[in-house]
Coordinates of C-alpha atoms and ligand atoms in Angstrom, one line a residue:
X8 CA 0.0 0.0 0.0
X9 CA 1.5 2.9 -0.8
X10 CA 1.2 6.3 1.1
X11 CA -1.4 8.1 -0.7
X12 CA -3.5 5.1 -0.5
X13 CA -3.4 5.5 3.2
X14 CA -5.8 8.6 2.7
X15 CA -9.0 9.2 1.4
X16 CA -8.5 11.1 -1.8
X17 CA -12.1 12.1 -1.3
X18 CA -11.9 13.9 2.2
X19 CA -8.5 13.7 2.7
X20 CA -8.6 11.3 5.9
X21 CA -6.3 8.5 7.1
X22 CA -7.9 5.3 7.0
X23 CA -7.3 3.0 9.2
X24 CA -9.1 0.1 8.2
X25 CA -9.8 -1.5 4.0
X26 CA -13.4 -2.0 4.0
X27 CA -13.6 0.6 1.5
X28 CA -11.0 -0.1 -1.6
X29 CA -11.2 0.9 -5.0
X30 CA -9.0 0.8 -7.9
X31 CA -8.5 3.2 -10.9
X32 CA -6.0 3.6 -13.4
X33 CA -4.1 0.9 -12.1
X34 CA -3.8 2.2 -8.8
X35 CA -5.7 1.3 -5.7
X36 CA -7.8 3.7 -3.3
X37 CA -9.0 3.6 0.4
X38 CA -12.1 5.7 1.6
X39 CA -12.8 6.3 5.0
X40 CA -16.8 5.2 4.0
X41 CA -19.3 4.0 1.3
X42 CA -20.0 7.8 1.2
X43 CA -16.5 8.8 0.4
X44 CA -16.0 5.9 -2.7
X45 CA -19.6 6.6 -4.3
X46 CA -18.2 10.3 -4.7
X47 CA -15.1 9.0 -6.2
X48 CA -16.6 6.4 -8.6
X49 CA -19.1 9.2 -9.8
X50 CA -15.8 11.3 -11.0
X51 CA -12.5 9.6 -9.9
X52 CA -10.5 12.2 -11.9
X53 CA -12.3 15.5 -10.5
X54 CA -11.9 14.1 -7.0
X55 CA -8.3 13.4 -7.1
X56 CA -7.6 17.3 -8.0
X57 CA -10.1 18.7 -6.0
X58 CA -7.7 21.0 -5.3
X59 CA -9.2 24.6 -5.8
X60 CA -12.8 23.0 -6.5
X61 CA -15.8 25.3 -6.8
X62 CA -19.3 23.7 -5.6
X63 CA -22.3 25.2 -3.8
X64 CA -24.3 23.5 -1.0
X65 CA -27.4 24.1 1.0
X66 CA -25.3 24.2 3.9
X67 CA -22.0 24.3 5.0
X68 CA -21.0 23.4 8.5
X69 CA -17.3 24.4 9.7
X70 CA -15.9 22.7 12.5
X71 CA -15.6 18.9 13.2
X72 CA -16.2 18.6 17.0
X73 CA -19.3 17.5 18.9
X74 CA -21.3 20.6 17.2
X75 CA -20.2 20.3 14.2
X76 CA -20.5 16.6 13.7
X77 CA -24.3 16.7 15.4
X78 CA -25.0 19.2 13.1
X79 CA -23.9 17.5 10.4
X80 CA -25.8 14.7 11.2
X81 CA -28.8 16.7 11.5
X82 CA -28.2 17.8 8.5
X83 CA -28.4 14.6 6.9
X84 CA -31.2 13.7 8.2
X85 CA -33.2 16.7 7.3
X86 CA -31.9 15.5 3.5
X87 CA -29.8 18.6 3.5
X88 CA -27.3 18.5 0.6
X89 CA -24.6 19.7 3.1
X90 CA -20.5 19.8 3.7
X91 CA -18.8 19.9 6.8
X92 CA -15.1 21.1 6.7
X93 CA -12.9 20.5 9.5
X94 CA -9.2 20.4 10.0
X95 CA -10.0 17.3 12.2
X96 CA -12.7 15.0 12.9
X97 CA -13.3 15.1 17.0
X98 CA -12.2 18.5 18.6
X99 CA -11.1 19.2 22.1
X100 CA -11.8 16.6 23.7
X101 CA -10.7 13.5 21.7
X102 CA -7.8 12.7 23.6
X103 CA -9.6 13.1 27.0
X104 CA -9.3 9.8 28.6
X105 CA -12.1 10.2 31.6
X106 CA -15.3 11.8 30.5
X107 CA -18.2 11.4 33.4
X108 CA -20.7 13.8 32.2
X109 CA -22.3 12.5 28.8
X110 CA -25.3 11.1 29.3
X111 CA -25.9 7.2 28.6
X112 CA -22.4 6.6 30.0
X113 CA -21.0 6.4 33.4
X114 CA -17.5 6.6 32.2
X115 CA -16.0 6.7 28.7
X116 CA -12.9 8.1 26.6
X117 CA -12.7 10.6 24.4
X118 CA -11.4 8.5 21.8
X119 CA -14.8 6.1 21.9
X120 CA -16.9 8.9 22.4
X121 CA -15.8 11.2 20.1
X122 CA -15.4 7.9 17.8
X123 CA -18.9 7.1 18.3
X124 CA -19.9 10.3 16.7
X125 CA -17.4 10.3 14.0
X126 CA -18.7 6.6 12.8
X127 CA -22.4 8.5 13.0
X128 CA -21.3 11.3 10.6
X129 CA -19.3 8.9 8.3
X130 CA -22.4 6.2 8.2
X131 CA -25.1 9.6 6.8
X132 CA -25.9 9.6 2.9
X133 CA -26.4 13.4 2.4
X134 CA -23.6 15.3 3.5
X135 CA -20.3 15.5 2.5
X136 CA -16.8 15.8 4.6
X137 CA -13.6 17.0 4.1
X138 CA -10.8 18.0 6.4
X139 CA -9.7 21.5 5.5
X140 CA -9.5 24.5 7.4
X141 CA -11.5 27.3 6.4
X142 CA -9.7 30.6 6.0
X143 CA -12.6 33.1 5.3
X144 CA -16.4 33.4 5.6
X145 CA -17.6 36.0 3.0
X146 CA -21.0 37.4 2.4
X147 CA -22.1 37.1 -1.3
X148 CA -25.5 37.9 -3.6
X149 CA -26.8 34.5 -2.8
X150 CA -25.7 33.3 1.1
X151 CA -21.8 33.5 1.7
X152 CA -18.6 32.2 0.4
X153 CA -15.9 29.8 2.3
X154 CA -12.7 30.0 0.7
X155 CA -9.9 27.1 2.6
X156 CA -6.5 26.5 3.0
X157 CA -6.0 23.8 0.5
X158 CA -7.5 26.8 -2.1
X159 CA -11.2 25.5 -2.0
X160 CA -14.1 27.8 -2.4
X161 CA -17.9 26.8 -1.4
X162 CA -20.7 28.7 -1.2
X163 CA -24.1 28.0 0.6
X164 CA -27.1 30.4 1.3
X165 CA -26.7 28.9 5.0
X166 CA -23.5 28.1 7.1
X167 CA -23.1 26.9 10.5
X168 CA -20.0 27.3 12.9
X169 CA -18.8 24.9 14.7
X170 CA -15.3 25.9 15.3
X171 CA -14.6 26.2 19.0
X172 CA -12.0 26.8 21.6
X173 CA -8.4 27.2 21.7
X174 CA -6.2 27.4 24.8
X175 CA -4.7 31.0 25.4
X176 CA -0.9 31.1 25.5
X177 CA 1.4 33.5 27.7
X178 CA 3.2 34.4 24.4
X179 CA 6.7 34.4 26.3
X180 CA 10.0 33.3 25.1
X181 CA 10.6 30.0 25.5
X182 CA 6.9 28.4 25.3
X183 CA 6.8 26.9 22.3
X184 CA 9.9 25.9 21.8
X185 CA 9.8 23.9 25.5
X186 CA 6.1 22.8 24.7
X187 CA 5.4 19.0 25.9
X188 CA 9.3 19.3 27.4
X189 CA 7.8 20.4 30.8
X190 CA 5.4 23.3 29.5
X191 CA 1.8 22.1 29.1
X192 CA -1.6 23.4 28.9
X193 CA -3.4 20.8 31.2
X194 CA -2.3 18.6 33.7
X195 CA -0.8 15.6 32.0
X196 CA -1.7 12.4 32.4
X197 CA 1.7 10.4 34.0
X198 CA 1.7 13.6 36.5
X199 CA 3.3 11.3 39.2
X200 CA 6.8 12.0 37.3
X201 CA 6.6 15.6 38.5
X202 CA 6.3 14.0 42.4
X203 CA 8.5 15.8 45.1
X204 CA 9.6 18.6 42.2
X205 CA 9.1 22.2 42.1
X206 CA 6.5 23.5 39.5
X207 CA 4.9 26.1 38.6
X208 CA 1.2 26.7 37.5
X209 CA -0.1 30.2 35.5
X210 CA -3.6 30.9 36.4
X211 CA -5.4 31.9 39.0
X212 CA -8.4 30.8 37.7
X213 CA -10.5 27.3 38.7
X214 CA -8.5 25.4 36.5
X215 CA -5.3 27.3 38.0
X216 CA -6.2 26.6 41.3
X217 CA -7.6 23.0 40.6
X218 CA -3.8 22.1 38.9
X219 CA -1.8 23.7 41.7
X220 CA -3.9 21.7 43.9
X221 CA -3.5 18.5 42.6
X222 CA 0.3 18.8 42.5
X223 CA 0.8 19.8 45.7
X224 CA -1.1 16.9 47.2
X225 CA 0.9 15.2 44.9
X226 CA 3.8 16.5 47.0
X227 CA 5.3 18.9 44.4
X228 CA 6.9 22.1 45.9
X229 CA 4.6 24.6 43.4
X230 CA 4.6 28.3 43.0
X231 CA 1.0 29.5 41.9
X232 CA 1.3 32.7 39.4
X233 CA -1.3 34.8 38.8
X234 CA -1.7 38.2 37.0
X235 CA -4.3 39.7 39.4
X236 CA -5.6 38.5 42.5
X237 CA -7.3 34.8 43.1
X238 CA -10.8 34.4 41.3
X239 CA -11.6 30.7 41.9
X240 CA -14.2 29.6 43.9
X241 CA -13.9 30.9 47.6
X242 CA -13.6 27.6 49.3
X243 CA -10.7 26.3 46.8
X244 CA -8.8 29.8 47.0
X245 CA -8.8 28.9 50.4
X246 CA -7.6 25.3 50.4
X247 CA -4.5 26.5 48.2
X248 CA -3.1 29.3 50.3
X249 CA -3.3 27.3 53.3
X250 CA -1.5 24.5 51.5
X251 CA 2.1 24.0 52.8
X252 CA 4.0 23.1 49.9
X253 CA 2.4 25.9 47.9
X254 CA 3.4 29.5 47.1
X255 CA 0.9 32.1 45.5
X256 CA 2.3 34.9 43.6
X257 CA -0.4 37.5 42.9
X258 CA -0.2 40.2 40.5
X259 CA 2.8 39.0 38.7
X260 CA 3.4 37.9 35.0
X261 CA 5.9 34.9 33.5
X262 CA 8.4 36.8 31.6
X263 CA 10.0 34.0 30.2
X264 CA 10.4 30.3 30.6
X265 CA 13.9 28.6 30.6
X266 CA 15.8 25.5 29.6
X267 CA 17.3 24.1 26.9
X268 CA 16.2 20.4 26.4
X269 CA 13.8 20.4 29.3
X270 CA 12.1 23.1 31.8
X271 CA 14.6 24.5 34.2
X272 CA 13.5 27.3 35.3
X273 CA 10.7 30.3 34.9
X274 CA 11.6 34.9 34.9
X275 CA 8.8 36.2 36.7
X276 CA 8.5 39.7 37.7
X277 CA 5.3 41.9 39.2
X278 CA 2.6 43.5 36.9
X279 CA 3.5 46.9 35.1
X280 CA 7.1 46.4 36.0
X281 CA 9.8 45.6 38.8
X282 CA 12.5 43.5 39.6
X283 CA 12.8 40.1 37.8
X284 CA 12.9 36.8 39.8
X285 CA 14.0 33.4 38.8
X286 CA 12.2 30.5 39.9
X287 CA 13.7 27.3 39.8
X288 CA 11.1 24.5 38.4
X289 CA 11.1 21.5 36.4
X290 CA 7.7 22.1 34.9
X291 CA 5.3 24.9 34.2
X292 CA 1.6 24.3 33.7
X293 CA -0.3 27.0 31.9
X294 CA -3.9 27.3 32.9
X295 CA -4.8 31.0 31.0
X296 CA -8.4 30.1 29.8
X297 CA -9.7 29.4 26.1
X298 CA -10.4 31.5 22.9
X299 CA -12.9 31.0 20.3
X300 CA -12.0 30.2 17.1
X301 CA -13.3 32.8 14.9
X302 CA -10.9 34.6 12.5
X303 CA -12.6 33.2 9.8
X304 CA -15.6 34.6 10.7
X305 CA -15.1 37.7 13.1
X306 CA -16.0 40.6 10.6
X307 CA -19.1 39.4 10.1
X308 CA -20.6 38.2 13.4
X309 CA -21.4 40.0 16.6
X310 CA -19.1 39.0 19.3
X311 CA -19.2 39.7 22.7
X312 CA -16.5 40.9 24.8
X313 CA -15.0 37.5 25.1
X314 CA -14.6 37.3 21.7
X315 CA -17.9 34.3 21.5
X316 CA -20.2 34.6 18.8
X317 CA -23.7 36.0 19.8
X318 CA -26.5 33.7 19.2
X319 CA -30.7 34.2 19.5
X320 CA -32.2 30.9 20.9
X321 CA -32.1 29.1 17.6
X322 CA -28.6 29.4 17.1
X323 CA -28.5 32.3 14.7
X324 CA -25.7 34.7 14.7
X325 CA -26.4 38.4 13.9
X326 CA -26.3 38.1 9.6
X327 CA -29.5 35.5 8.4
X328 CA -28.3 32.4 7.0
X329 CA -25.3 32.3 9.5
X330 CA -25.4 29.9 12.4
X331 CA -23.0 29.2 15.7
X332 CA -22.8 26.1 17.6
X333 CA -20.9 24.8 20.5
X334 CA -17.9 26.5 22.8
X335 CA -17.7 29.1 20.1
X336 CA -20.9 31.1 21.2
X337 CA -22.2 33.0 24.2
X338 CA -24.1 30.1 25.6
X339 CA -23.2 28.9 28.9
X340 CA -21.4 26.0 29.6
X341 CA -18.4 24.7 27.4
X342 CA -19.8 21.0 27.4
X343 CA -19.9 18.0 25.0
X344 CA -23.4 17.6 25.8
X345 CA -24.3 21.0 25.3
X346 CA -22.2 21.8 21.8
X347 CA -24.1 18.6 20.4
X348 CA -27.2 20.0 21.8
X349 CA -26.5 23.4 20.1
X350 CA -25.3 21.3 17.0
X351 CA -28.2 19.8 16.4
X352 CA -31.1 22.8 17.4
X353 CA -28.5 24.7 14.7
X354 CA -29.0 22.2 12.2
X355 CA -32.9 21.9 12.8
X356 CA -33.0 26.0 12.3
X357 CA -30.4 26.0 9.3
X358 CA -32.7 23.7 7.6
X359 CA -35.8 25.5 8.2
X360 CA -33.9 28.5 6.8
X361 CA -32.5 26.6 3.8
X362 CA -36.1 25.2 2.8
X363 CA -38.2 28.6 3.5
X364 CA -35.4 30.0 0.9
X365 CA -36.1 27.2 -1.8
X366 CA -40.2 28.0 -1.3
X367 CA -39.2 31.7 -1.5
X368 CA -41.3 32.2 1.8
X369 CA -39.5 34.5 4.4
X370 CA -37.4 33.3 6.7
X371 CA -38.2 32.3 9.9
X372 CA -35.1 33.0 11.6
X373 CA -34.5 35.5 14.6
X374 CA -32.8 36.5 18.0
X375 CA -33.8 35.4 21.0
Ligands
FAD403 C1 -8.7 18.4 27.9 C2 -10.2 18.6 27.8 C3 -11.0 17.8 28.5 C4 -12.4 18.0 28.4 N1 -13.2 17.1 29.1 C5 -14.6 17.3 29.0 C6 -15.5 16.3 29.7 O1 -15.0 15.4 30.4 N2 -16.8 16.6 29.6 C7 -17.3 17.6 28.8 O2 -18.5 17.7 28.7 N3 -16.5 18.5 28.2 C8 -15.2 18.3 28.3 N4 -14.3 19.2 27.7 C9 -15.0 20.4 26.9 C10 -15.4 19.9 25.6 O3 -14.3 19.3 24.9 C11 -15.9 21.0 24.7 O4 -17.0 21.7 25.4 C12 -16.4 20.5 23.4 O5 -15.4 19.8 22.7 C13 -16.9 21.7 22.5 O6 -17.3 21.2 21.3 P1 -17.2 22.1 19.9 O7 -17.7 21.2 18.8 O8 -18.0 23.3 20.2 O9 -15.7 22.5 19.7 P2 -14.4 21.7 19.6 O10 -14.4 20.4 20.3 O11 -13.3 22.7 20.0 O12 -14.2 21.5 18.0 C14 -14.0 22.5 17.1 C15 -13.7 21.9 15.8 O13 -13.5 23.0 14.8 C16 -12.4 22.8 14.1 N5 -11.9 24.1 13.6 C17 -11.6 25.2 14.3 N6 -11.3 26.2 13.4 C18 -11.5 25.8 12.2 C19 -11.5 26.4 10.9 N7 -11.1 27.6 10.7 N8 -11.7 25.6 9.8 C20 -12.1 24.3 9.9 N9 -12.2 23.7 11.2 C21 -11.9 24.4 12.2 C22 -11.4 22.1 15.0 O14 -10.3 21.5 14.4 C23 -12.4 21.1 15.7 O15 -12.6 20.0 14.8 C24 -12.9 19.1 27.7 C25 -12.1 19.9 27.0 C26 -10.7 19.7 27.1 C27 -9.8 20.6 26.3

């Protein structure tokens, strides 16, 4: 098998597994499902230079976590003839390896679960998938236009985003370049390594507090940095400062973080200025909040301060046709359950949309 043939030239995913094998020219294909080889056998040459393709939809959904994948399904469902573009097929939490709160399961992974949906979306007839990011979101005569990193344009009278969080960085020296070498975003999994070391967590927010609390029972000497004062919940803010092994460092900022293979130190030094201070730890946990994803999109949406999308009850954003699901809105609560809920009540009100524009009715969507 060669390389190529290890991704679906229709969607661009890796497959995994050969149920879905086709050959052409002389050359053998894998798809990731019957829905990806029908496309190919209908025009095996446009579909292996669908590189700067053209093609309109009813609907275009962009994002390919639990919002965007419900919606997608949805979508199917309502016989939409839809496309969902993601640069990956899962989201956030697909690596997770305890998840509690989704309903019909006491415990599962994020791999299963987020599997689970993926095999839904892969197994619908009317909607089409393809991993690509989407660079732009324009407005045009009839709906909007999606151009994409791999030089793609689409166009739809509806679109729905799905696109999510990112974690915020400090944007110091030395971050990226020490990433997974003792700098991390969330507490890791094989945390007892750091036992009996000094760390040091950045946040003094829940999840701040949370990590720096679960490395000093741990026994880890850690140094708790925050830019302004505490703003956990009372009870916890409490719970770290009277913790013996633990050191909070209010109103100061990381300058810098230090090593050369590995973490060996962090510069810190008190907001709006002062005297530098080096701390000497082996790992530095950065628990600084999330962002939405939406440079694709932000001229043309109402955002609120946070940056979110704002949303009316039936997921429309402040433009008609355009739709926002999942962590990327205003809605409270940055939960699986909740961005597949929002997915799918999206989907339901994209199609209504979609169909009231086909019988040239008005359309029924609105803000709360
Ligand atoms: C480590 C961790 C553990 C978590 N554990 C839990 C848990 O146990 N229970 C729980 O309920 N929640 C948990 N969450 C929160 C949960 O993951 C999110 O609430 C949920 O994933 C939000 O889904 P979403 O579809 O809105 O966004 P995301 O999951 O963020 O998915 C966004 C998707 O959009 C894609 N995308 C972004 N920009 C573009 C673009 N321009 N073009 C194309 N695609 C784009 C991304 O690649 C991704 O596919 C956890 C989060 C993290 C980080």
């Amino acid at each position: 098998m060669t390389d190529s043939a290890d991704y679906d030239p229709v969607c661009g995913m890796q497959v995994h597994d050969r149920r879905w094998v086709t050959t052409y020219r002389g050359r053998e294909y894998v798809f990731c499902s019957e829905g990806c080889l029908a496309l190919f056998r209908r025009d095996p040459a446009l579909r292996l230079s669908h590189k700067g393709e053209r093609a309109r939809y009813d609907l275009v959904i962009v994002g390919g976590g639990p919002a965007g994948l419900t919606a997608a399904v949805y979508a199917s469902l309502q016989h939409l003839h839809a496309l969902l573009l993601a640069r990956d097929l899962g989201g956030q939490a697909v690596d997770t390896s305890r998840i509690k709160n989704y309903m019909g399961y006491d415990l599962v992974t994020g791999p299963e679960l987020l599997g689970r949906f993926r095999d839904q979306l892969l197994a619908q007839k009317y909607i089409e998938h393809r991993l690509d990011e989407v660079l732009s979101v324009a407005r045009v005569a009839d709906g909007f236009a999606l151009q994409t990193r791999h030089g793609c344009r689409y166009e739809a009278p509806a679109v729905i985003i799905a696109t999510g969080m990112h974690r915020r960085r400090l944007d110091v020296p030395g971050e990226r370049r020490l990433l997974r070498r003792g700098v991390s975003y969330r507490l890791v999994h094989e945390l007892e390594r750091y036992q009996g070391q000094a760390v040091a967590v950045v946040g003094g927010g829940n999840s701040g507090i949370e990590a720096a609390t679960a490395l000093s029972r741990l026994g880890c000497r850690v140094t708790l940095i925050s830019s302004g004062p505490l703003t956990g919940d009372a009870g916890d803010i409490a719970r770290v400062e009277a913790a013996e092994n633990t050191v909070v460092l209010t109103d100061h900022e990381v300058a810098a973080i230090e090593g050369e293979e590995q973490v060996n130190g962090l510069r810190v030094q008190p907001r709006g200025g002062g005297r530098e201070r080096f701390l000497d730890v082996s790992a530095v946990f950065i628990e600084i909040g999330y962002l939405p994803n939406t440079d694709c999109v932000a001229p043309l949406v109402d955002r609120n301060r946070d940056g979110e999308i704002e949303t009316g009850r039936d997921c429309s954003a402040s433009i008609p046709g355009l739709f926002a699901a999942g962590d990327v809105t205003n809605g409270f609560g940055k939960r699986i359950i909740i961005a597949a809920g929002e997915g799918a009540r999206a989907a339901l009100a994209a199609g209504v949309f979609v169909r009231a524009r086909q019988s040239g009715t008005a359309s029924v969507q609105g803000p709360a």
